[in-house]
Amino acid sequence: MTIGFIGLGIMGRPMAKNLIKAGYKLAVYDKYAKFDDIVALGAATASSNKEVAAQNEVIITMLPNSPHVKEAILGSDGVIEGISAGKIVVDMSSIAPAASREVGEALKARGAAFLDAPVSGGEPKAIDGTLAIMVGGDQKSFDTLKPVLEKMGSSVTLVGDIGSGNVTKLANQIVVALNIAAVSEAFVLAAKAGVDPVKVFDAIKGGLAGSTVMNAKVPMILDGNFKPGFRTELHVKDLQNALDTAHALNVPVPLTAAVMETLQALTVDGLAASDHSAIVRYYEKLAKIEVRR
Amino acid sequence: MTIGFIGLGIMGRPMAKNLIKAGYKLAVYDKYAKFDDIVALGAATASSNKEVAAQNEVIITMLPNSPHVKEAILGSDGVIEGISAGKIVVDMSSIAPAASREVGEALKARGAAFLDAPVSGGEPKAIDGTLAIMVGGDQKSFDTLKPVLEKMGSSVTLVGDIGSGNVTKLANQIVVALNIAAVSEAFVLAAKAGVDPVKVFDAIKGGLAGSTVMNAKVPMILDGNFKPGFRTELHVKDLQNALDTAHALNVPVPLTAAVMETLQALTVDGLAASDHSAIVRYYEKLAKIEVRR
């Protein structure tokens, strides 16, 4: 199986490296980023997205958002111009489910299969090959690609038809954003009430209030350390896709909309590149107190 | 050490039983509930809250909310009328921190000590003696009472001065309510988008979106089982105390206020006695879909 890998940014780069390390014959391409280091590891390359598709059986894309995926696959000199029947395109970007379905239908018209397979876990887990990968698409293509995806992730789950991977990712991002907002409101209130936040953390983390977000983010908040991790601006993108999807389906998500406004306020305050745990900064600013050790 | 135990409801009853089982000499009293079964286990009794205080060295109260605690301790024939210097009152009810401080100051004026020691874990953990107990008060009283509290809870933490136990409990309840709302928005959106919620659960529970709430409540939601657990009406009480505390301290908690309105809507729909995971019912009704297996 020959694999073409398009998109060599913070996430795509270590994911491609893990495929090379696993012995896959890889061709890499990025219209905008440099990728000499990946070629130096033994990867082939190509001169366009179209050529990547023409020269490989499987084409993986890892790009920032829906417009970039649509440009790389459906645009001029795009994947769709080089594709042919029997090939499989796997988009591992986190994009709007509606965009996944649009791309999937266009590829199906050329006889190619499509999987949307967004990931969760960020750069550290991309490097370690331990991402959680949520896949939408047909069972046959999933079975074919599963061994490849398992080189990049420790959890690879087929969740439904095309678009379902990104729906699942949006559900994930809603929960994460709201769980960060939850600990933010709780800890800012406790701090303003004069209770040591370290003791609050110790007292409640083992009970029903416990969460992976609490364990991962409260220590960062207590240290005033907002180094990403996962950047606020990426969470803005994901929640915009969640709100667009919810509105298209007439699903009211009032708390998601509210936390999106919180993220927008952080952007105004120059925190777009900070970790999303900076949500607490919004509340700290309002209450004029910091939740610190 | 002789212990008087006031308040023999759903929580107080098993907590008192655990103290008797541990060999403590207990006197029990409840102005409103029957408690013949506890006396049958060997407990002494009294004719009023005042008498409980007069006849015992430690007085524990376990009552529904601030007004009940203020009535039992500060009211006519109350604990304060029977108290004397050197005794310790431990209120294990979940009440407003301001009420804890008011009661604590009144008792201090009589030379008695006070701890606020609300619990988390509900009836099952009260029965098992594995509650999480968050204590506010002085170190000396805490050290004296710790062996007693450890008969009722598996985690007993001194978090700060009087009132701090209840501040910590409110922080806990804010996080729990918002984490339930988070999974509700996420899973209703995923279900409306046509993705199997069981697969969404399997795909995201192990990642950053994972939480004790997700593990405990999503299976109940998938089964349509809203048997408490923790009743919605009790969470209304706790969030009212959280909002009162936040407003008194000028701490904006917009998402807590929003989830409180959700709980109010459940009350209108006759779900006050349902488990608080019924928050999902609010979203299901709005989106006209159920998140079920």
Coordinates of C-alpha atoms in Angstrom, one line a residue:
Chain A
M1 CA 0.0 0.0 0.0
T2 CA 1.4 3.4 -1.0
I3 CA 0.3 6.4 1.1
G4 CA 0.3 10.0 0.2
F5 CA 0.3 12.4 3.2
I6 CA -0.9 16.0 2.7
G7 CA -0.5 18.6 5.4
L8 CA 2.7 18.7 7.4
G9 CA 2.0 21.1 10.2
I10 CA 2.3 20.7 14.0
M11 CA 0.1 17.6 13.9
G12 CA 0.7 16.1 10.4
R13 CA 4.4 16.2 10.7
P14 CA 4.8 13.7 13.7
M15 CA 1.9 11.6 12.3
A16 CA 3.7 11.2 8.9
K17 CA 6.9 10.4 10.8
N18 CA 5.2 7.6 12.7
L19 CA 4.0 6.1 9.4
I20 CA 7.5 6.2 8.0
K21 CA 8.9 4.7 11.2
A22 CA 6.3 1.8 10.8
G23 CA 7.7 1.0 7.4
Y24 CA 5.0 2.5 5.1
K25 CA 6.0 3.8 1.7
L26 CA 5.1 7.4 2.1
A27 CA 4.9 10.4 -0.3
V28 CA 4.4 13.8 1.4
Y29 CA 3.2 17.2 0.3
D30 CA 2.3 20.5 1.7
K31 CA 1.4 23.5 -0.5
Y32 CA 2.5 26.0 2.2
A33 CA 4.7 24.3 4.8
K34 CA 8.3 23.1 4.3
F35 CA 8.9 19.4 4.7
D36 CA 12.5 18.7 3.7
D37 CA 13.1 17.0 7.1
I38 CA 10.4 14.4 6.3
V39 CA 11.9 13.8 2.8
A40 CA 15.3 13.3 4.5
L41 CA 13.7 10.5 6.5
G42 CA 13.1 8.6 3.2
A43 CA 9.7 9.9 2.1
A44 CA 8.9 10.5 -1.6
T45 CA 7.3 13.8 -2.6
A46 CA 5.1 15.3 -5.3
S47 CA 4.5 18.6 -7.0
S48 CA 0.8 19.0 -6.1
N49 CA -2.1 17.6 -4.2
K50 CA -3.3 16.2 -7.6
E51 CA 0.0 14.3 -8.1
V52 CA -0.1 12.9 -4.6
A53 CA -3.6 11.4 -5.4
A54 CA -2.5 10.1 -8.8
Q55 CA 0.6 8.4 -7.4
N56 CA -0.8 6.7 -4.3
E57 CA -3.5 4.3 -3.2
V58 CA -4.3 5.9 0.1
I59 CA -4.3 9.7 0.5
I60 CA -4.3 11.2 4.1
T61 CA -5.0 14.9 4.7
M62 CA -4.2 16.7 8.0
L63 CA -5.2 20.4 7.6
P64 CA -6.5 23.3 9.8
N65 CA -10.2 23.5 8.9
S66 CA -13.0 22.9 6.4
P67 CA -11.9 25.5 3.7
H68 CA -8.3 24.1 3.6
V69 CA -9.6 20.5 3.2
K70 CA -12.0 21.6 0.5
E71 CA -9.2 23.5 -1.3
A72 CA -6.8 20.6 -1.1
I73 CA -9.3 17.9 -2.2
L74 CA -11.9 19.7 -4.4
G75 CA -9.8 22.8 -5.5
S76 CA -7.6 23.4 -8.5
D77 CA -4.8 20.9 -8.8
G78 CA -6.6 19.1 -6.0
V79 CA -6.8 15.5 -4.9
I80 CA -10.0 15.0 -6.9
E81 CA -8.2 15.7 -10.2
G82 CA -5.7 12.9 -9.5
I83 CA -8.0 10.4 -7.9
S84 CA -9.3 7.2 -9.5
A85 CA -11.7 4.3 -8.6
G86 CA -10.7 2.1 -5.7
K87 CA -8.5 4.7 -3.9
I88 CA -9.3 5.8 -0.3
V89 CA -9.0 9.4 1.0
V90 CA -8.8 9.8 4.8
D91 CA -9.2 13.3 6.1
M92 CA -7.8 13.5 9.7
S93 CA -8.4 17.2 10.1
S94 CA -11.0 18.4 12.6
I95 CA -13.6 20.1 10.3
A96 CA -17.4 20.6 10.0
P97 CA -19.3 17.3 9.4
A98 CA -21.1 19.0 6.5
A99 CA -17.8 19.6 4.8
S100 CA -16.8 16.0 5.3
R101 CA -20.0 14.8 3.7
E102 CA -19.5 17.3 0.7
V103 CA -16.0 16.0 0.1
G104 CA -17.1 12.4 0.5
E105 CA -19.8 12.7 -2.0
A106 CA -17.5 14.3 -4.6
L107 CA -15.0 11.5 -4.2
K108 CA -17.7 8.9 -4.4
A109 CA -18.7 10.3 -7.8
R110 CA -15.2 9.4 -9.0
G111 CA -15.4 5.9 -7.5
A112 CA -13.1 6.7 -4.5
A113 CA -13.9 6.0 -0.8
F114 CA -13.6 8.6 1.9
L115 CA -13.2 8.4 5.7
D116 CA -13.3 11.4 8.1
A117 CA -11.0 10.5 10.9
P118 CA -10.4 13.5 13.2
V119 CA -8.0 13.0 16.2
S120 CA -7.9 14.1 19.8
G121 CA -4.8 14.4 22.0
G122 CA -2.8 17.2 20.5
E123 CA 0.9 17.3 19.5
P124 CA 2.3 15.2 22.4
K125 CA 0.0 12.2 21.5
A126 CA 0.7 12.8 17.8
I127 CA 4.4 12.4 18.5
D128 CA 3.8 9.3 20.7
G129 CA 1.4 7.8 18.2
T130 CA -1.3 7.6 20.9
L131 CA -4.0 9.8 19.4
A132 CA -7.7 8.9 19.8
I133 CA -9.0 8.6 16.3
M134 CA -12.8 8.9 15.6
V135 CA -13.7 7.5 12.2
G136 CA -16.8 8.0 10.0
G137 CA -17.2 6.0 6.8
D138 CA -17.8 2.5 5.4
Q139 CA -16.8 -0.6 7.3
K140 CA -14.7 -1.9 4.4
S141 CA -12.5 1.2 4.0
F142 CA -12.2 1.4 7.8
D143 CA -11.0 -2.2 8.0
T144 CA -8.4 -1.5 5.2
L145 CA -7.1 1.6 6.9
K146 CA -7.3 0.5 10.6
P147 CA -3.7 -0.9 10.7
V148 CA -2.4 2.4 9.2
L149 CA -4.4 4.5 11.7
E150 CA -3.2 2.3 14.6
K151 CA 0.3 3.6 13.8
M152 CA -0.8 7.1 14.7
G153 CA -3.4 6.4 17.5
S154 CA -3.9 4.1 20.4
S155 CA -7.7 4.2 20.1
V156 CA -9.3 3.9 16.6
T157 CA -13.1 3.8 16.6
L158 CA -15.6 3.5 13.7
V159 CA -18.5 5.7 15.0
G160 CA -20.8 5.8 11.9
D161 CA -21.1 7.1 8.4
I162 CA -19.1 9.8 6.7
G163 CA -19.2 13.0 8.9
S164 CA -19.7 10.9 12.1
G165 CA -16.0 11.2 13.0
N166 CA -16.3 15.0 13.1
V167 CA -19.6 15.0 14.9
T168 CA -18.0 12.9 17.6
K169 CA -15.0 15.3 17.7
L170 CA -17.4 18.2 18.1
A171 CA -19.1 16.4 21.0
N172 CA -15.7 15.9 22.5
Q173 CA -14.8 19.6 22.1
I174 CA -18.1 20.8 23.6
V175 CA -17.6 18.7 26.7
V176 CA -13.9 19.8 27.1
A177 CA -14.7 23.5 26.8
L178 CA -17.6 23.3 29.2
N179 CA -15.7 21.2 31.7
I180 CA -13.0 23.9 31.7
A181 CA -15.6 26.6 32.2
A182 CA -17.1 24.5 35.0
V183 CA -13.8 24.3 37.0
S184 CA -13.2 28.0 36.2
E185 CA -16.5 29.2 37.8
A186 CA -16.1 26.8 40.7
F187 CA -12.5 27.7 41.6
V188 CA -12.8 31.4 41.0
L189 CA -15.8 31.4 43.4
A190 CA -13.9 29.3 46.0
A191 CA -10.8 31.6 45.7
K192 CA -12.9 34.8 46.1
A193 CA -14.6 33.1 49.2
G194 CA -11.1 32.8 50.7
V195 CA -10.7 29.0 50.4
D196 CA -7.3 27.7 49.3
P197 CA -7.9 26.3 45.7
V198 CA -5.3 23.6 46.3
K199 CA -7.4 22.2 49.1
V200 CA -10.6 22.5 47.1
F201 CA -8.9 20.5 44.3
D202 CA -7.7 17.8 46.8
A203 CA -11.2 17.6 48.4
I204 CA -13.3 17.3 45.2
K205 CA -11.1 15.6 42.5
G206 CA -11.9 12.1 43.7
G207 CA -15.7 12.5 43.7
L208 CA -18.4 13.1 41.2
A209 CA -16.9 16.4 40.2
G210 CA -13.7 14.6 39.1
S211 CA -12.7 14.8 35.4
T212 CA -9.7 14.5 33.1
V213 CA -10.0 18.2 32.5
M214 CA -9.8 18.8 36.3
N215 CA -6.7 16.6 36.7
A216 CA -5.0 18.1 33.6
K217 CA -6.0 21.8 33.7
V218 CA -6.5 22.8 37.4
P219 CA -2.7 22.2 38.2
M220 CA -1.9 24.5 35.2
I221 CA -4.4 27.1 36.5
L222 CA -2.9 26.9 40.0
D223 CA 0.6 27.5 38.5
G224 CA -0.6 30.3 36.2
N225 CA 0.8 28.2 33.3
F226 CA -1.2 28.6 30.1
K227 CA 1.4 27.2 27.7
P228 CA -0.4 25.0 25.1
G229 CA -1.4 22.1 25.2
F230 CA -4.3 23.0 23.0
R231 CA -4.5 26.6 21.7
T232 CA -7.6 28.7 22.4
E233 CA -7.8 29.7 18.7
L234 CA -8.2 26.0 17.8
H235 CA -11.0 25.6 20.3
V236 CA -12.7 28.7 18.7
K237 CA -12.6 26.9 15.4
D238 CA -14.0 23.7 16.8
L239 CA -16.8 25.4 18.7
Q240 CA -17.7 27.5 15.6
N241 CA -18.1 24.2 13.7
A242 CA -20.1 22.8 16.6
L243 CA -22.4 25.9 16.6
D244 CA -22.8 25.8 12.8
T245 CA -23.7 22.1 13.0
A246 CA -26.1 22.6 15.9
H247 CA -27.8 25.6 14.1
A248 CA -28.2 23.6 10.9
L249 CA -29.8 20.8 12.8
N250 CA -31.9 23.1 15.0
V251 CA -30.3 21.9 18.2
P252 CA -30.1 24.6 20.9
V253 CA -26.8 24.5 22.7
P254 CA -26.9 27.6 24.9
L255 CA -23.9 26.8 27.2
T256 CA -21.7 26.0 24.2
A257 CA -22.7 29.3 22.7
A258 CA -21.9 31.0 26.0
V259 CA -18.4 29.4 26.3
M260 CA -17.7 30.4 22.7
E261 CA -18.2 34.0 23.7
T262 CA -15.8 33.5 26.6
L263 CA -13.2 32.2 24.1
Q264 CA -13.8 35.3 21.9
A265 CA -13.1 37.5 25.0
L266 CA -9.8 35.7 25.5
T267 CA -8.9 36.4 21.9
V268 CA -9.5 40.1 22.5
D269 CA -7.2 39.9 25.5
G270 CA -4.4 38.4 23.3
L271 CA -4.8 34.9 24.6
A272 CA -5.6 33.1 21.3
A273 CA -2.3 31.2 21.4
S274 CA -2.6 30.3 25.1
D275 CA -3.9 26.9 26.3
H276 CA -7.7 26.7 26.4
S277 CA -7.4 26.4 30.2
A278 CA -7.0 30.2 29.9
I279 CA -10.8 30.2 30.0
V280 CA -10.2 30.7 33.8
R281 CA -8.6 34.1 32.9
Y282 CA -12.0 35.4 31.7
Y283 CA -13.5 34.6 35.1
E284 CA -10.5 35.8 37.0
K285 CA -10.7 39.2 35.2
L286 CA -14.4 39.6 35.9
A287 CA -14.0 38.7 39.6
K288 CA -10.7 40.5 40.0
I289 CA -8.9 37.5 41.6
E290 CA -6.5 34.8 40.6
V291 CA -6.8 31.1 41.3
R292 CA -3.2 30.4 42.3
R293 CA -1.3 28.3 44.8
Chain B
M1 CA -16.8 10.9 74.0
T2 CA -20.7 11.1 73.9
I3 CA -22.2 12.2 70.6
G4 CA -25.6 13.7 69.9
F5 CA -26.9 13.2 66.4
I6 CA -29.7 15.6 65.1
G7 CA -31.4 14.9 61.8
L8 CA -32.3 11.4 60.8
G9 CA -33.4 11.7 57.2
I10 CA -32.1 9.8 54.1
M11 CA -28.5 10.8 54.9
G12 CA -28.5 11.2 58.7
R13 CA -30.0 7.8 59.4
P14 CA -27.2 5.6 57.8
M15 CA -24.5 8.0 59.1
A16 CA -25.8 7.6 62.7
K17 CA -26.0 3.9 62.2
N18 CA -22.4 3.8 61.2
L19 CA -21.4 5.6 64.3
I20 CA -23.3 3.1 66.5
K21 CA -21.7 0.3 64.6
A22 CA -18.3 1.8 65.3
G23 CA -19.1 1.6 69.0
Y24 CA -19.8 5.3 69.8
K25 CA -22.2 6.2 72.5
L26 CA -24.9 8.0 70.5
A27 CA -28.0 10.0 71.4
V28 CA -30.3 10.7 68.5
Y29 CA -33.1 13.2 67.9
D30 CA -35.2 14.6 65.0
K31 CA -38.0 17.1 65.6
Y32 CA -39.9 15.8 62.5
A33 CA -38.8 12.4 61.4
K34 CA -39.3 9.0 63.3
F35 CA -36.2 7.3 64.6
D36 CA -37.4 4.3 66.6
D37 CA -35.3 2.0 64.5
I38 CA -32.1 3.9 65.5
V39 CA -33.1 3.7 69.2
A40 CA -33.7 0.0 68.8
L41 CA -30.0 -0.3 67.8
G42 CA -29.0 1.0 71.2
A43 CA -29.0 4.7 70.8
A44 CA -30.2 7.0 73.6
T45 CA -32.6 9.8 72.8
A46 CA -33.6 13.2 74.0
S47 CA -36.7 15.4 74.0
S48 CA -35.3 18.4 72.2
N49 CA -32.3 19.8 70.3
K50 CA -31.5 21.7 73.5
E51 CA -31.4 18.5 75.5
V52 CA -29.2 16.8 72.9
A53 CA -26.7 19.6 73.4
A54 CA -26.9 19.6 77.1
Q55 CA -26.3 15.9 77.4
N56 CA -23.5 15.3 74.9
E57 CA -19.9 16.5 74.3
V58 CA -20.2 16.5 70.4
I59 CA -23.3 17.4 68.6
I60 CA -23.7 16.5 64.9
T61 CA -26.5 17.9 62.7
M62 CA -27.5 16.6 59.3
L63 CA -30.4 18.7 58.0
P64 CA -31.8 19.8 54.6
N65 CA -30.7 23.5 54.3
S66 CA -29.7 26.7 56.0
P67 CA -33.1 27.5 57.6
H68 CA -33.4 24.1 59.2
V69 CA -29.8 24.3 60.6
K70 CA -30.4 27.8 62.0
E71 CA -33.7 26.6 63.6
A72 CA -32.2 23.5 65.1
I73 CA -29.1 25.3 66.5
L74 CA -30.1 28.9 67.1
G75 CA -33.9 28.6 67.4
S76 CA -36.2 28.0 70.4
D77 CA -35.2 24.9 72.4
G78 CA -32.2 24.8 70.1
V79 CA -28.7 23.4 70.5
I80 CA -27.5 26.9 71.6
E81 CA -29.7 26.8 74.7
G82 CA -28.1 23.5 75.9
I83 CA -24.5 24.2 74.8
S84 CA -21.6 25.0 77.1
A85 CA -17.9 25.8 76.8
G86 CA -15.7 23.1 75.4
K87 CA -18.3 21.3 73.4
I88 CA -18.1 20.9 69.6
V89 CA -21.0 21.2 67.1
V90 CA -20.4 19.7 63.6
D91 CA -23.0 20.6 61.0
M92 CA -22.7 18.0 58.1
S93 CA -25.7 19.5 56.1
S94 CA -25.0 21.2 52.8
I95 CA -25.9 24.8 53.5
A96 CA -24.9 28.4 52.6
P97 CA -21.4 29.3 53.8
A98 CA -22.8 32.5 55.3
A99 CA -25.2 30.5 57.4
S100 CA -22.3 28.3 58.7
R101 CA -20.4 31.4 59.7
E102 CA -23.5 32.9 61.5
V103 CA -24.0 29.6 63.5
G104 CA -20.3 29.3 64.2
E105 CA -20.1 32.8 65.6
A106 CA -23.2 32.3 67.9
L107 CA -21.7 29.1 69.3
K108 CA -18.2 30.7 69.7
A109 CA -19.9 33.4 71.9
R110 CA -20.9 30.5 74.3
G111 CA -17.4 29.0 74.2
A112 CA -18.3 26.1 71.9
A113 CA -16.5 25.2 68.7
F114 CA -18.1 24.7 65.3
L115 CA -17.1 22.7 62.2
D116 CA -19.0 22.8 58.9
A117 CA -18.5 19.4 57.3
P118 CA -20.8 18.9 54.3
V119 CA -20.6 15.6 52.5
S120 CA -20.6 14.3 48.9
G121 CA -21.6 10.9 47.7
G122 CA -25.3 10.6 48.4
E123 CA -27.2 7.8 50.2
P124 CA -25.2 4.8 48.9
K125 CA -21.9 6.2 50.2
A126 CA -23.6 7.3 53.5
I127 CA -24.7 3.6 53.9
D128 CA -21.2 2.4 53.0
G129 CA -19.5 5.0 55.2
T130 CA -17.5 6.2 52.2
L131 CA -18.6 9.8 51.9
A132 CA -16.2 12.6 51.0
I133 CA -16.3 15.1 53.9
M134 CA -15.1 18.7 53.4
V135 CA -14.5 20.4 56.7
G136 CA -14.2 24.0 57.6
G137 CA -13.1 25.1 61.1
D138 CA -10.1 25.1 63.5
Q139 CA -7.4 22.5 63.4
K140 CA -7.9 21.4 67.0
S141 CA -11.6 20.6 66.7
F142 CA -10.9 18.9 63.3
D143 CA -8.2 16.7 64.9
T144 CA -10.6 15.8 67.7
L145 CA -13.5 14.9 65.4
K146 CA -11.5 13.3 62.5
P147 CA -11.8 9.7 63.9
V148 CA -15.5 10.2 64.2
L149 CA -15.9 11.6 60.7
E150 CA -13.8 8.7 59.3
K151 CA -16.5 6.3 60.5
M152 CA -18.8 8.0 58.0
G153 CA -16.4 9.0 55.2
S154 CA -13.4 7.6 53.3
S155 CA -12.1 11.1 52.6
V156 CA -12.0 13.7 55.3
T157 CA -10.3 17.0 54.4
L158 CA -9.8 20.2 56.4
V159 CA -10.1 22.9 53.7
G160 CA -10.1 26.1 55.7
D161 CA -11.9 28.2 58.3
I162 CA -15.6 27.9 59.2
G163 CA -17.7 28.1 56.0
S164 CA -14.9 26.6 53.8
G165 CA -16.5 23.2 53.9
N166 CA -19.6 24.5 52.3
V167 CA -17.7 26.7 49.9
T168 CA -15.9 23.6 48.7
K169 CA -19.2 21.7 48.5
L170 CA -20.7 24.5 46.3
A171 CA -17.6 24.4 44.0
N172 CA -18.2 20.6 43.7
Q173 CA -21.9 21.1 42.9
I174 CA -21.2 23.8 40.3
V175 CA -18.7 21.4 38.5
V176 CA -21.1 18.4 38.7
A177 CA -24.1 20.4 37.3
L178 CA -22.1 21.9 34.5
N179 CA -20.4 18.6 33.6
I180 CA -23.9 17.0 33.3
A181 CA -25.0 20.0 31.1
A182 CA -21.9 19.5 29.0
V183 CA -22.5 15.8 28.2
S184 CA -26.2 16.7 27.6
E185 CA -25.4 19.3 24.9
A186 CA -22.8 17.1 23.3
F187 CA -24.8 13.9 23.2
V188 CA -28.1 15.6 22.1
L189 CA -26.2 17.2 19.2
A190 CA -24.5 13.9 18.2
A191 CA -27.8 12.1 18.4
K192 CA -29.6 14.7 16.3
A193 CA -26.7 14.4 13.8
G194 CA -27.5 10.7 13.5
V195 CA -24.5 9.3 15.3
D196 CA -25.0 6.4 17.7
P197 CA -24.5 7.9 21.2
V198 CA -23.1 4.6 22.5
K199 CA -20.3 4.9 19.9
V200 CA -19.7 8.5 20.8
F201 CA -19.4 7.5 24.5
D202 CA -16.9 4.7 23.7
A203 CA -14.9 7.1 21.4
I204 CA -14.5 10.0 23.8
K205 CA -14.7 8.7 27.4
G206 CA -11.0 7.8 27.5
G207 CA -9.8 11.2 26.4
L208 CA -9.8 14.8 27.7
A209 CA -13.6 14.8 27.7
G210 CA -13.7 12.0 30.2
S211 CA -15.2 12.6 33.6
T212 CA -16.7 10.8 36.5
V213 CA -20.0 12.5 35.5
M214 CA -19.7 11.0 32.0
N215 CA -19.0 7.5 33.3
A216 CA -21.7 7.6 35.9
K217 CA -24.5 9.6 34.1
V218 CA -24.2 8.8 30.3
P219 CA -25.1 5.1 30.9
M220 CA -28.2 6.3 32.8
I221 CA -29.1 8.7 30.0
L222 CA -28.6 5.9 27.4
D223 CA -31.0 3.7 29.4
G224 CA -33.5 6.5 30.0
N225 CA -33.0 5.7 33.7
F226 CA -33.4 8.9 35.9
K227 CA -33.9 7.1 39.2
P228 CA -31.9 9.1 41.9
G229 CA -28.9 9.0 42.7
F230 CA -29.1 12.7 43.6
R231 CA -32.4 14.5 43.2
T232 CA -32.8 17.5 40.9
E233 CA -34.5 19.4 43.8
L234 CA -31.4 19.0 46.0
H235 CA -29.2 20.4 43.2
V236 CA -31.6 23.3 42.9
K237 CA -31.0 24.0 46.6
D238 CA -27.2 23.8 46.2
L239 CA -27.0 26.0 43.2
Q240 CA -29.3 28.6 44.9
N241 CA -26.7 28.6 47.7
A242 CA -23.9 28.9 45.1
L243 CA -25.6 31.8 43.3
D244 CA -26.4 33.6 46.6
T245 CA -22.8 33.2 47.7
A246 CA -21.4 34.3 44.3
H247 CA -23.7 37.3 44.2
A248 CA -22.7 38.3 47.8
L249 CA -19.1 38.1 46.7
N250 CA -19.6 39.8 43.3
V251 CA -18.4 36.8 41.4
P252 CA -20.1 36.4 38.0
V253 CA -21.0 32.7 37.3
P254 CA -23.0 32.9 34.1
L255 CA -23.0 29.2 33.3
T256 CA -24.0 28.2 36.8
A257 CA -26.9 30.7 36.5
A258 CA -27.9 29.2 33.2
V259 CA -27.8 25.6 34.4
M260 CA -29.9 26.7 37.4
E261 CA -32.6 27.8 34.9
T262 CA -32.4 24.4 33.3
L263 CA -33.0 22.7 36.6
Q264 CA -36.0 25.1 37.2
A265 CA -37.4 24.0 33.8
L266 CA -37.1 20.3 35.0
T267 CA -39.0 21.2 38.1
V268 CA -41.9 22.6 36.0
D269 CA -41.8 19.4 34.0
G270 CA -42.3 17.3 37.2
L271 CA -38.7 16.0 37.4
A272 CA -37.8 17.5 40.7
A273 CA -37.5 14.1 42.3
S274 CA -35.6 12.6 39.3
D275 CA -31.8 12.2 39.2
H276 CA -30.0 15.4 38.2
S277 CA -28.9 13.6 35.0
A278 CA -32.4 14.5 33.9
I279 CA -30.8 17.8 32.8
V280 CA -30.5 16.0 29.5
R281 CA -34.3 15.9 29.3
Y282 CA -34.3 19.7 29.0
Y283 CA -32.1 19.5 25.9
E284 CA -33.9 16.5 24.5
K285 CA -37.3 18.3 24.8
L286 CA -35.8 21.4 23.0
A287 CA -34.3 19.4 20.2
K288 CA -37.2 16.9 20.0
I289 CA -34.9 13.8 20.2
E290 CA -33.9 11.3 22.8
V291 CA -30.3 10.1 23.5
R292 CA -30.9 6.4 23.9
R293 CA -29.2 3.1 23.0

